[in-house]
mmCIF file of C-alpha atoms and ligand atoms in Angstrom:
data_model
loop_
_atom_site.group_PDB
_atom_site.id
_atom_site.type_symbol
_atom_site.label_atom_id
_atom_site.label_comp_id
_atom_site.label_asym_id
_atom_site.label_seq_id
_atom_site.Cartn_x
_atom_site.Cartn_y
_atom_site.Cartn_z
ATOM 1 C CA MET A 652 112.742 24.547 62.518
ATOM 2 C CA LEU A 653 114.432 25.000 59.295
ATOM 3 C CA GLU A 654 115.038 21.045 57.490
ATOM 4 C CA PHE A 655 117.360 19.700 54.673
ATOM 5 C CA ASN A 656 116.077 16.506 54.314
ATOM 6 C CA ASN A 657 118.432 13.935 51.999
ATOM 7 C CA VAL A 658 118.821 17.126 49.856
ATOM 8 C CA SER A 659 121.247 16.197 46.725
ATOM 9 C CA MET A 660 122.816 19.527 44.405
ATOM 10 C CA ALA A 661 124.375 20.066 41.175
ATOM 11 C CA ILE A 662 124.724 22.543 38.527
ATOM 12 C CA GLY A 663 124.129 21.298 34.945
ATOM 13 C CA LYS A 664 125.988 17.942 35.368
ATOM 14 C CA HIS A 665 128.690 18.781 37.839
ATOM 15 C CA PRO A 666 127.222 17.576 41.547
ATOM 16 C CA LEU A 667 127.233 19.764 44.427
ATOM 17 C CA THR A 668 126.641 18.263 48.109
ATOM 18 C CA GLN A 669 124.903 14.766 47.928
ATOM 19 C CA ASN A 670 122.202 13.367 50.306
ATOM 20 C CA LEU A 671 122.280 16.477 52.710
ATOM 21 C CA SER A 672 120.301 15.957 55.805
ATOM 22 C CA LEU A 673 120.625 18.845 58.823
ATOM 23 C CA GLN A 674 117.986 20.822 61.158
ATOM 24 C CA LEU A 675 118.807 23.905 61.914
ATOM 25 C CA GLN A 676 117.189 25.669 65.117
ATOM 26 C CA PRO A 677 115.919 29.476 65.842
ATOM 27 C CA GLY A 678 117.841 31.473 67.449
ATOM 28 C CA GLN A 679 121.514 29.868 66.750
ATOM 29 C CA LEU A 680 124.312 30.755 64.771
ATOM 30 C CA HIS A 681 125.491 28.496 62.075
ATOM 31 C CA VAL A 682 128.829 28.814 60.362
ATOM 32 C CA ILE A 683 129.514 27.225 56.968
ATOM 33 C CA ILE A 684 132.786 25.910 56.418
ATOM 34 C CA GLY A 685 135.044 24.121 53.449
ATOM 35 C CA PRO A 686 137.279 24.921 51.058
ATOM 36 C CA ASN A 687 137.108 26.539 47.942
ATOM 37 C CA GLY A 688 134.576 25.471 45.667
ATOM 38 C CA THR A 689 132.876 22.827 47.183
ATOM 39 C CA GLY A 690 129.830 24.598 47.202
ATOM 40 C CA LYS A 691 129.028 26.504 50.225
ATOM 41 C CA THR A 692 128.173 29.763 48.163
ATOM 42 C CA SER A 693 125.429 26.714 46.382
ATOM 43 C CA LEU A 694 123.887 25.855 49.439
ATOM 44 C CA LEU A 695 122.289 28.886 49.825
ATOM 45 C CA ARG A 696 121.455 29.814 46.535
ATOM 46 C CA ALA A 697 119.269 26.134 46.725
ATOM 47 C CA LEU A 698 118.236 27.098 49.806
ATOM 48 C CA PHE A 699 117.183 30.618 48.721
ATOM 49 C CA GLY A 700 115.672 28.503 45.731
ATOM 50 C CA GLU A 701 117.834 29.945 43.418
ATOM 51 C CA LEU A 702 119.433 26.476 42.422
ATOM 52 C CA PRO A 703 117.043 23.893 41.958
ATOM 53 C CA LEU A 704 117.190 20.302 43.988
ATOM 54 C CA GLN A 705 118.256 17.467 42.197
ATOM 55 C CA GLN A 706 116.827 15.311 44.806
ATOM 56 C CA GLY A 707 115.141 15.794 48.438
ATOM 57 C CA ALA A 708 113.020 18.820 49.887
ATOM 58 C CA ILE A 709 113.773 22.297 52.213
ATOM 59 C CA THR A 710 111.137 22.746 54.723
ATOM 60 C CA PHE A 711 111.085 25.918 57.053
ATOM 61 C CA GLN A 712 108.182 25.529 59.794
ATOM 62 C CA ASP A 713 106.739 22.731 57.955
ATOM 63 C CA ASN A 714 106.273 24.526 54.662
ATOM 64 C CA SER A 715 108.646 23.995 51.410
ATOM 65 C CA LEU A 716 109.710 26.244 48.363
ATOM 66 C CA VAL A 717 107.205 24.180 46.413
ATOM 67 C CA ASP A 718 104.301 24.355 49.084
ATOM 68 C CA LEU A 719 104.610 28.548 49.122
ATOM 69 C CA GLY A 720 106.384 29.313 45.696
ATOM 70 C CA ALA A 721 109.674 31.047 44.798
ATOM 71 C CA SER A 722 108.419 34.946 45.804
ATOM 72 C CA GLN A 723 106.564 33.992 49.322
ATOM 73 C CA TRP A 724 109.597 31.865 50.299
ATOM 74 C CA ARG A 725 112.075 34.092 49.903
ATOM 75 C CA GLN A 726 110.178 36.814 51.689
ATOM 76 C CA GLN A 727 111.211 34.954 54.264
ATOM 77 C CA PHE A 728 115.115 35.798 53.998
ATOM 78 C CA GLY A 729 117.620 38.039 54.421
ATOM 79 C CA TYR A 730 120.644 37.261 52.240
ATOM 80 C CA MET A 731 123.916 38.614 51.744
ATOM 81 C CA PRO A 732 125.482 37.461 48.716
ATOM 82 C CA GLN A 733 128.741 37.039 48.265
ATOM 83 C CA ASN A 734 131.235 39.567 46.602
ATOM 84 C CA THR A 735 128.278 41.784 45.151
ATOM 85 C CA GLN A 736 128.988 44.348 42.816
ATOM 86 C CA LEU A 737 126.994 47.279 43.051
ATOM 87 C CA GLU A 738 128.044 50.071 40.956
ATOM 88 C CA LEU A 739 124.759 51.707 41.851
ATOM 89 C CA ASP A 740 124.491 55.619 40.979
ATOM 90 C CA LEU A 741 122.558 55.892 44.986
ATOM 91 C CA SER A 742 123.692 56.744 48.499
ATOM 92 C CA VAL A 743 124.070 54.871 51.292
ATOM 93 C CA LEU A 744 120.968 55.521 52.756
ATOM 94 C CA GLU A 745 118.821 54.854 49.461
ATOM 95 C CA VAL A 746 120.659 51.730 49.355
ATOM 96 C CA VAL A 747 119.939 50.783 53.301
ATOM 97 C CA VAL A 748 116.158 51.619 52.347
ATOM 98 C CA LEU A 749 116.248 49.080 50.012
ATOM 99 C CA GLY A 750 116.358 46.530 52.067
ATOM 100 C CA ARG A 751 112.889 47.480 53.395
ATOM 101 C CA LEU A 752 111.836 46.631 49.472
ATOM 102 C CA GLN A 753 108.685 44.653 49.805
ATOM 103 C CA ASN A 754 107.265 46.898 51.753
ATOM 104 C CA LEU A 755 107.875 50.404 50.282
ATOM 105 C CA LYS A 756 104.440 52.124 49.173
ATOM 106 C CA LEU A 757 105.372 55.142 46.780
ATOM 107 C CA HIS A 758 106.965 57.236 48.783
ATOM 108 C CA LEU A 759 109.257 56.601 52.200
ATOM 109 C CA SER A 760 107.520 56.554 55.468
ATOM 110 C CA ASP A 761 109.887 58.229 57.760
ATOM 111 C CA ASP A 762 109.520 54.497 59.747
ATOM 112 C CA ASP A 763 112.008 53.358 56.791
ATOM 113 C CA LEU A 764 114.002 56.205 57.242
ATOM 114 C CA ARG A 765 114.259 56.085 60.790
ATOM 115 C CA ALA A 766 115.077 52.470 60.731
ATOM 116 C CA ALA A 767 117.380 52.536 57.852
ATOM 117 C CA LEU A 768 119.746 55.319 59.859
ATOM 118 C CA SER A 769 119.655 53.855 63.345
ATOM 119 C CA ALA A 770 120.661 50.517 61.655
ATOM 120 C CA LEU A 771 123.757 52.504 60.153
ATOM 121 C CA GLN A 772 123.881 54.259 63.521
ATOM 122 C CA ASN A 773 123.995 50.724 65.308
ATOM 123 C CA LEU A 774 127.191 49.490 62.910
ATOM 124 C CA GLY A 775 129.159 52.497 63.633
ATOM 125 C CA ILE A 776 128.630 54.304 59.991
ATOM 126 C CA ALA A 777 126.167 56.580 59.808
ATOM 127 C CA HIS A 778 128.474 58.779 58.992
ATOM 128 C CA LEU A 779 128.612 57.458 55.405
ATOM 129 C CA ALA A 780 125.222 57.827 55.132
ATOM 130 C CA ASP A 781 125.334 60.762 52.201
ATOM 131 C CA ARG A 782 128.164 59.181 50.580
ATOM 132 C CA PRO A 783 127.114 57.811 47.123
ATOM 133 C CA LEU A 784 127.943 54.033 47.409
ATOM 134 C CA HIS A 785 130.560 53.665 44.731
ATOM 135 C CA SER A 786 132.676 55.918 46.297
ATOM 136 C CA LEU A 787 132.977 53.539 48.913
ATOM 137 C CA SER A 788 135.833 51.195 50.032
ATOM 138 C CA GLY A 789 135.163 47.188 49.539
ATOM 139 C CA GLY A 790 134.938 46.502 53.690
ATOM 140 C CA GLN A 791 132.541 49.974 53.889
ATOM 141 C CA ARG A 792 130.307 48.322 51.452
ATOM 142 C CA GLN A 793 130.165 45.195 53.186
ATOM 143 C CA MET A 794 129.014 47.293 55.895
ATOM 144 C CA VAL A 795 126.201 48.826 54.460
ATOM 145 C CA LEU A 796 125.260 45.944 52.296
ATOM 146 C CA PHE A 797 125.013 44.483 55.937
ATOM 147 C CA ALA A 798 122.709 46.988 56.858
ATOM 148 C CA GLN A 799 120.683 46.623 54.220
ATOM 149 C CA VAL A 800 120.280 43.247 54.945
ATOM 150 C CA LEU A 801 119.459 43.839 58.594
ATOM 151 C CA LEU A 802 116.289 46.272 57.191
ATOM 152 C CA ARG A 803 114.818 42.993 55.993
ATOM 153 C CA ASP A 804 113.929 41.582 59.184
ATOM 154 C CA PRO A 805 113.821 37.946 58.293
ATOM 155 C CA GLN A 806 113.575 35.107 60.011
ATOM 156 C CA ILE A 807 116.618 33.024 57.865
ATOM 157 C CA MET A 808 119.105 35.706 57.706
ATOM 158 C CA MET A 809 121.928 34.419 55.042
ATOM 159 C CA LEU A 810 125.310 35.900 54.790
ATOM 160 C CA ASP A 811 127.995 34.696 51.996
ATOM 161 C CA GLU A 812 131.515 35.559 53.478
ATOM 162 C CA PRO A 813 130.252 38.820 55.019
ATOM 163 C CA VAL A 814 133.720 39.711 56.966
ATOM 164 C CA SER A 815 135.792 38.679 53.325
ATOM 165 C CA ALA A 816 137.372 42.632 53.201
ATOM 166 C CA LEU A 817 136.431 44.227 56.947
ATOM 167 C CA ASP A 818 139.232 44.933 59.584
ATOM 168 C CA LEU A 819 139.511 43.351 62.623
ATOM 169 C CA GLN A 820 137.336 45.920 64.308
ATOM 170 C CA HIS A 821 134.820 45.428 61.433
ATOM 171 C CA GLN A 822 134.762 41.972 61.725
ATOM 172 C CA MET A 823 133.868 41.558 64.991
ATOM 173 C CA HIS A 824 131.398 44.196 64.903
ATOM 174 C CA LEU A 825 129.675 42.192 62.528
ATOM 175 C CA MET A 826 129.985 38.748 64.389
ATOM 176 C CA GLU A 827 128.555 40.919 67.801
ATOM 177 C CA HIS A 828 125.768 42.057 66.489
ATOM 178 C CA LEU A 829 124.547 38.925 64.021
ATOM 179 C CA HIS A 830 124.997 36.991 67.296
ATOM 180 C CA GLN A 831 122.987 39.337 69.440
ATOM 181 C CA GLN A 832 120.008 39.542 66.859
ATOM 182 C CA THR A 833 120.184 35.994 66.366
ATOM 183 C CA ARG A 834 119.446 35.515 69.879
ATOM 184 C CA ALA A 835 117.396 38.372 69.901
ATOM 185 C CA LYS A 836 115.072 38.102 66.688
ATOM 186 C CA ASN A 837 115.143 34.376 66.528
ATOM 187 C CA TRP A 838 116.882 33.522 63.304
ATOM 188 C CA VAL A 839 118.138 31.254 61.762
ATOM 189 C CA THR A 840 121.195 32.034 60.737
ATOM 190 C CA LEU A 841 123.442 30.575 57.833
ATOM 191 C CA VAL A 842 126.947 32.391 57.541
ATOM 192 C CA VAL A 843 130.166 31.345 55.195
ATOM 193 C CA LEU A 844 133.209 32.107 56.865
ATOM 194 C CA HIS A 845 136.838 31.195 55.929
ATOM 195 C CA ASP A 846 138.561 32.019 59.113
ATOM 196 C CA LEU A 847 138.414 28.841 61.382
ATOM 197 C CA ASN A 848 138.807 31.356 64.624
ATOM 198 C CA LEU A 849 136.196 33.626 63.603
ATOM 199 C CA ALA A 850 133.598 30.615 63.450
ATOM 200 C CA ALA A 851 135.003 28.957 66.423
ATOM 201 C CA GLN A 852 134.213 32.087 67.884
ATOM 202 C CA PHE A 853 130.812 32.705 67.227
ATOM 203 C CA ALA A 854 128.966 29.481 65.568
ATOM 204 C CA ASP A 855 126.400 27.953 67.801
ATOM 205 C CA GLN A 856 126.799 24.863 64.888
ATOM 206 C CA LEU A 857 129.390 24.562 62.291
ATOM 207 C CA ILE A 858 128.439 22.985 58.976
ATOM 208 C CA VAL A 859 131.256 21.344 57.053
ATOM 209 C CA LEU A 860 131.284 20.595 53.342
ATOM 210 C CA ALA A 861 133.736 18.886 51.137
ATOM 211 C CA ASP A 862 133.961 16.614 48.862
ATOM 212 C CA GLY A 863 130.487 16.348 48.233
ATOM 213 C CA HIS A 864 129.316 15.743 51.274
ATOM 214 C CA LEU A 865 128.580 16.707 54.823
ATOM 215 C CA GLN A 866 131.911 16.086 57.285
ATOM 216 C CA ALA A 867 130.711 17.530 60.467
ATOM 217 C CA PHE A 868 128.022 19.095 62.203
ATOM 218 C CA GLY A 869 127.965 20.352 65.972
ATOM 219 C CA PRO A 870 129.362 22.985 68.230
ATOM 220 C CA PRO A 871 133.085 24.129 67.415
ATOM 221 C CA ALA A 872 134.493 22.201 70.424
ATOM 222 C CA ASP A 873 133.254 19.395 68.832
ATOM 223 C CA VAL A 874 133.997 19.847 65.172
ATOM 224 C CA LEU A 875 137.178 21.282 64.884
ATOM 225 C CA THR A 876 139.793 18.523 65.694
ATOM 226 C CA SER A 877 143.181 18.889 64.021
ATOM 227 C CA GLU A 878 142.708 15.933 61.751
ATOM 228 C CA LEU A 879 140.078 17.275 60.767
ATOM 229 C CA ILE A 880 140.959 20.550 59.452
ATOM 230 C CA THR A 881 144.213 18.899 58.389
ATOM 231 C CA ARG A 882 142.205 16.545 56.172
ATOM 232 C CA LEU A 883 140.022 19.539 54.677
ATOM 233 C CA TYR A 884 142.531 21.825 54.517
ATOM 234 C CA GLN A 885 146.061 19.617 53.897
ATOM 235 C CA VAL A 886 147.871 22.015 55.906
ATOM 236 C CA PRO A 887 148.778 20.954 59.939
ATOM 237 C CA VAL A 888 147.644 22.320 62.605
ATOM 238 C CA ASP A 889 148.094 23.026 66.189
ATOM 239 C CA ILE A 890 144.760 23.688 68.145
ATOM 240 C CA HIS A 891 144.758 25.022 71.689
ATOM 241 C CA SER A 892 141.923 25.947 74.074
ATOM 242 C CA ASP A 893 141.627 29.879 74.392
ATOM 243 C CA ARG A 894 139.998 31.464 77.639
ATOM 244 C CA ASP A 895 136.157 30.307 77.266
ATOM 245 C CA GLY A 896 137.150 27.481 76.282
ATOM 246 C CA LEU A 897 136.684 27.543 72.618
ATOM 247 C CA PRO A 898 139.329 25.881 69.860
ATOM 248 C CA TYR A 899 142.037 28.156 69.222
ATOM 249 C CA ILE A 900 143.674 26.865 65.736
ATOM 250 C CA ARG A 901 147.683 27.750 64.903
ATOM 251 C CA THR A 902 148.201 26.760 61.144
ATOM 252 C CA LEU A 903 152.257 25.658 61.395
ATOM 253 C CA ARG A 904 154.768 26.062 58.674
ATOM 254 C CA GLN A 905 156.365 23.518 57.149
ATOM 255 C CA ALA A 906 159.768 22.793 55.569
ATOM 256 C CA CYS A 907 159.901 23.939 51.711
HETATM 257 N N1 ADP B 340 127.614 28.982 37.438
HETATM 258 C C1 ADP B 340 127.964 28.058 37.733
HETATM 259 N N2 ADP B 340 128.593 27.607 36.145
HETATM 260 C C2 ADP B 340 129.133 26.499 36.500
HETATM 261 N N3 ADP B 340 129.660 25.774 37.807
HETATM 262 C C3 ADP B 340 129.738 26.568 38.906
HETATM 263 C C4 ADP B 340 129.105 27.580 38.832
HETATM 264 N N4 ADP B 340 128.277 28.369 40.214
HETATM 265 C C5 ADP B 340 129.573 27.475 40.517
HETATM 266 N N5 ADP B 340 130.333 26.555 39.816
HETATM 267 C C6 ADP B 340 130.464 25.241 40.190
HETATM 268 O O1 ADP B 340 129.959 24.506 41.822
HETATM 269 C C7 ADP B 340 131.443 24.765 42.780
HETATM 270 C C8 ADP B 340 130.721 24.765 43.655
HETATM 271 O O2 ADP B 340 130.636 26.441 43.822
HETATM 272 P P1 ADP B 340 130.789 27.368 44.916
HETATM 273 O O3 ADP B 340 128.977 26.931 45.124
HETATM 274 O O4 ADP B 340 130.682 28.652 44.159
HETATM 275 O O5 ADP B 340 131.721 27.312 46.006
HETATM 276 P P2 ADP B 340 132.186 27.747 47.307
HETATM 277 O O6 ADP B 340 131.260 28.393 47.476
HETATM 278 O O7 ADP B 340 132.570 26.486 48.137
HETATM 279 O O8 ADP B 340 133.512 28.298 47.093
HETATM 280 C C9 ADP B 340 132.370 25.161 42.094
HETATM 281 O O9 ADP B 340 133.159 23.865 41.463
HETATM 282 C C10 ADP B 340 132.579 26.108 40.671
HETATM 283 O O10 ADP B 340 133.552 25.758 39.763
HETATM 284 MG MG1 MG B 341 131.479 31.147 47.730
#
């Protein structure tokens, strides 16, 4: 179990999420939602040990960052940050193999290469393997960085807006793959999304952040009410139920 115990965060003097207590279970996909600038990225950075806590503790399986030290703590993570600007002169296959960096010896093993190729194949982007990373579109890069993070085979998987540049097909492919692997590998998965319908379809648990506090935590059908969404985003919405009984959100236009 990954546990936040009364955690408060700040950047300099600017307070972010305060008094956050959460228990996240392995095998569950958690989606973080909330308006721009509410501290979603900062929450992931704090969990990764990049942003010191103001107060409280984060523990995973009874170890804390302080117990393990940053380098051992981070070995448990796969982390795909938001808007990574990589102008590397490397091929796609090379970038994906870097996901195994901690395990790389002086030369690549056949196993490392096989794993990288298989990740590319599973995501339907094996045809990009020899292309230089800098020649790809934003969406293609996002899929490549997802393949890279899969190779880490972590215990805690964090993805910050991983579908922001993806077309519908690739959004669904990435989220289905993440959902299936979260179950199969028993990851604690945290994903930041802005698309509430995608969040409703794939989240086991939603983490709703706004105004420096946890606003709600639970399954989408319990959490996503029109009151909550309008309060968060100041946009009126209707909520319908889709064929699986999951909430489906329709934004409503307002007369100008
Ligand atoms: N390096 C930084 N220096 C100063 N302020 C920052 C920095 N990074 C983020 N912030 C501020 O912290 C707040 C939360 O940012 P962030 O966690 O990136 O929000 P989100 O991911 O929810 O959009 C924002 O108000 C942002 O402007
Ligand atoms: Mg962010």
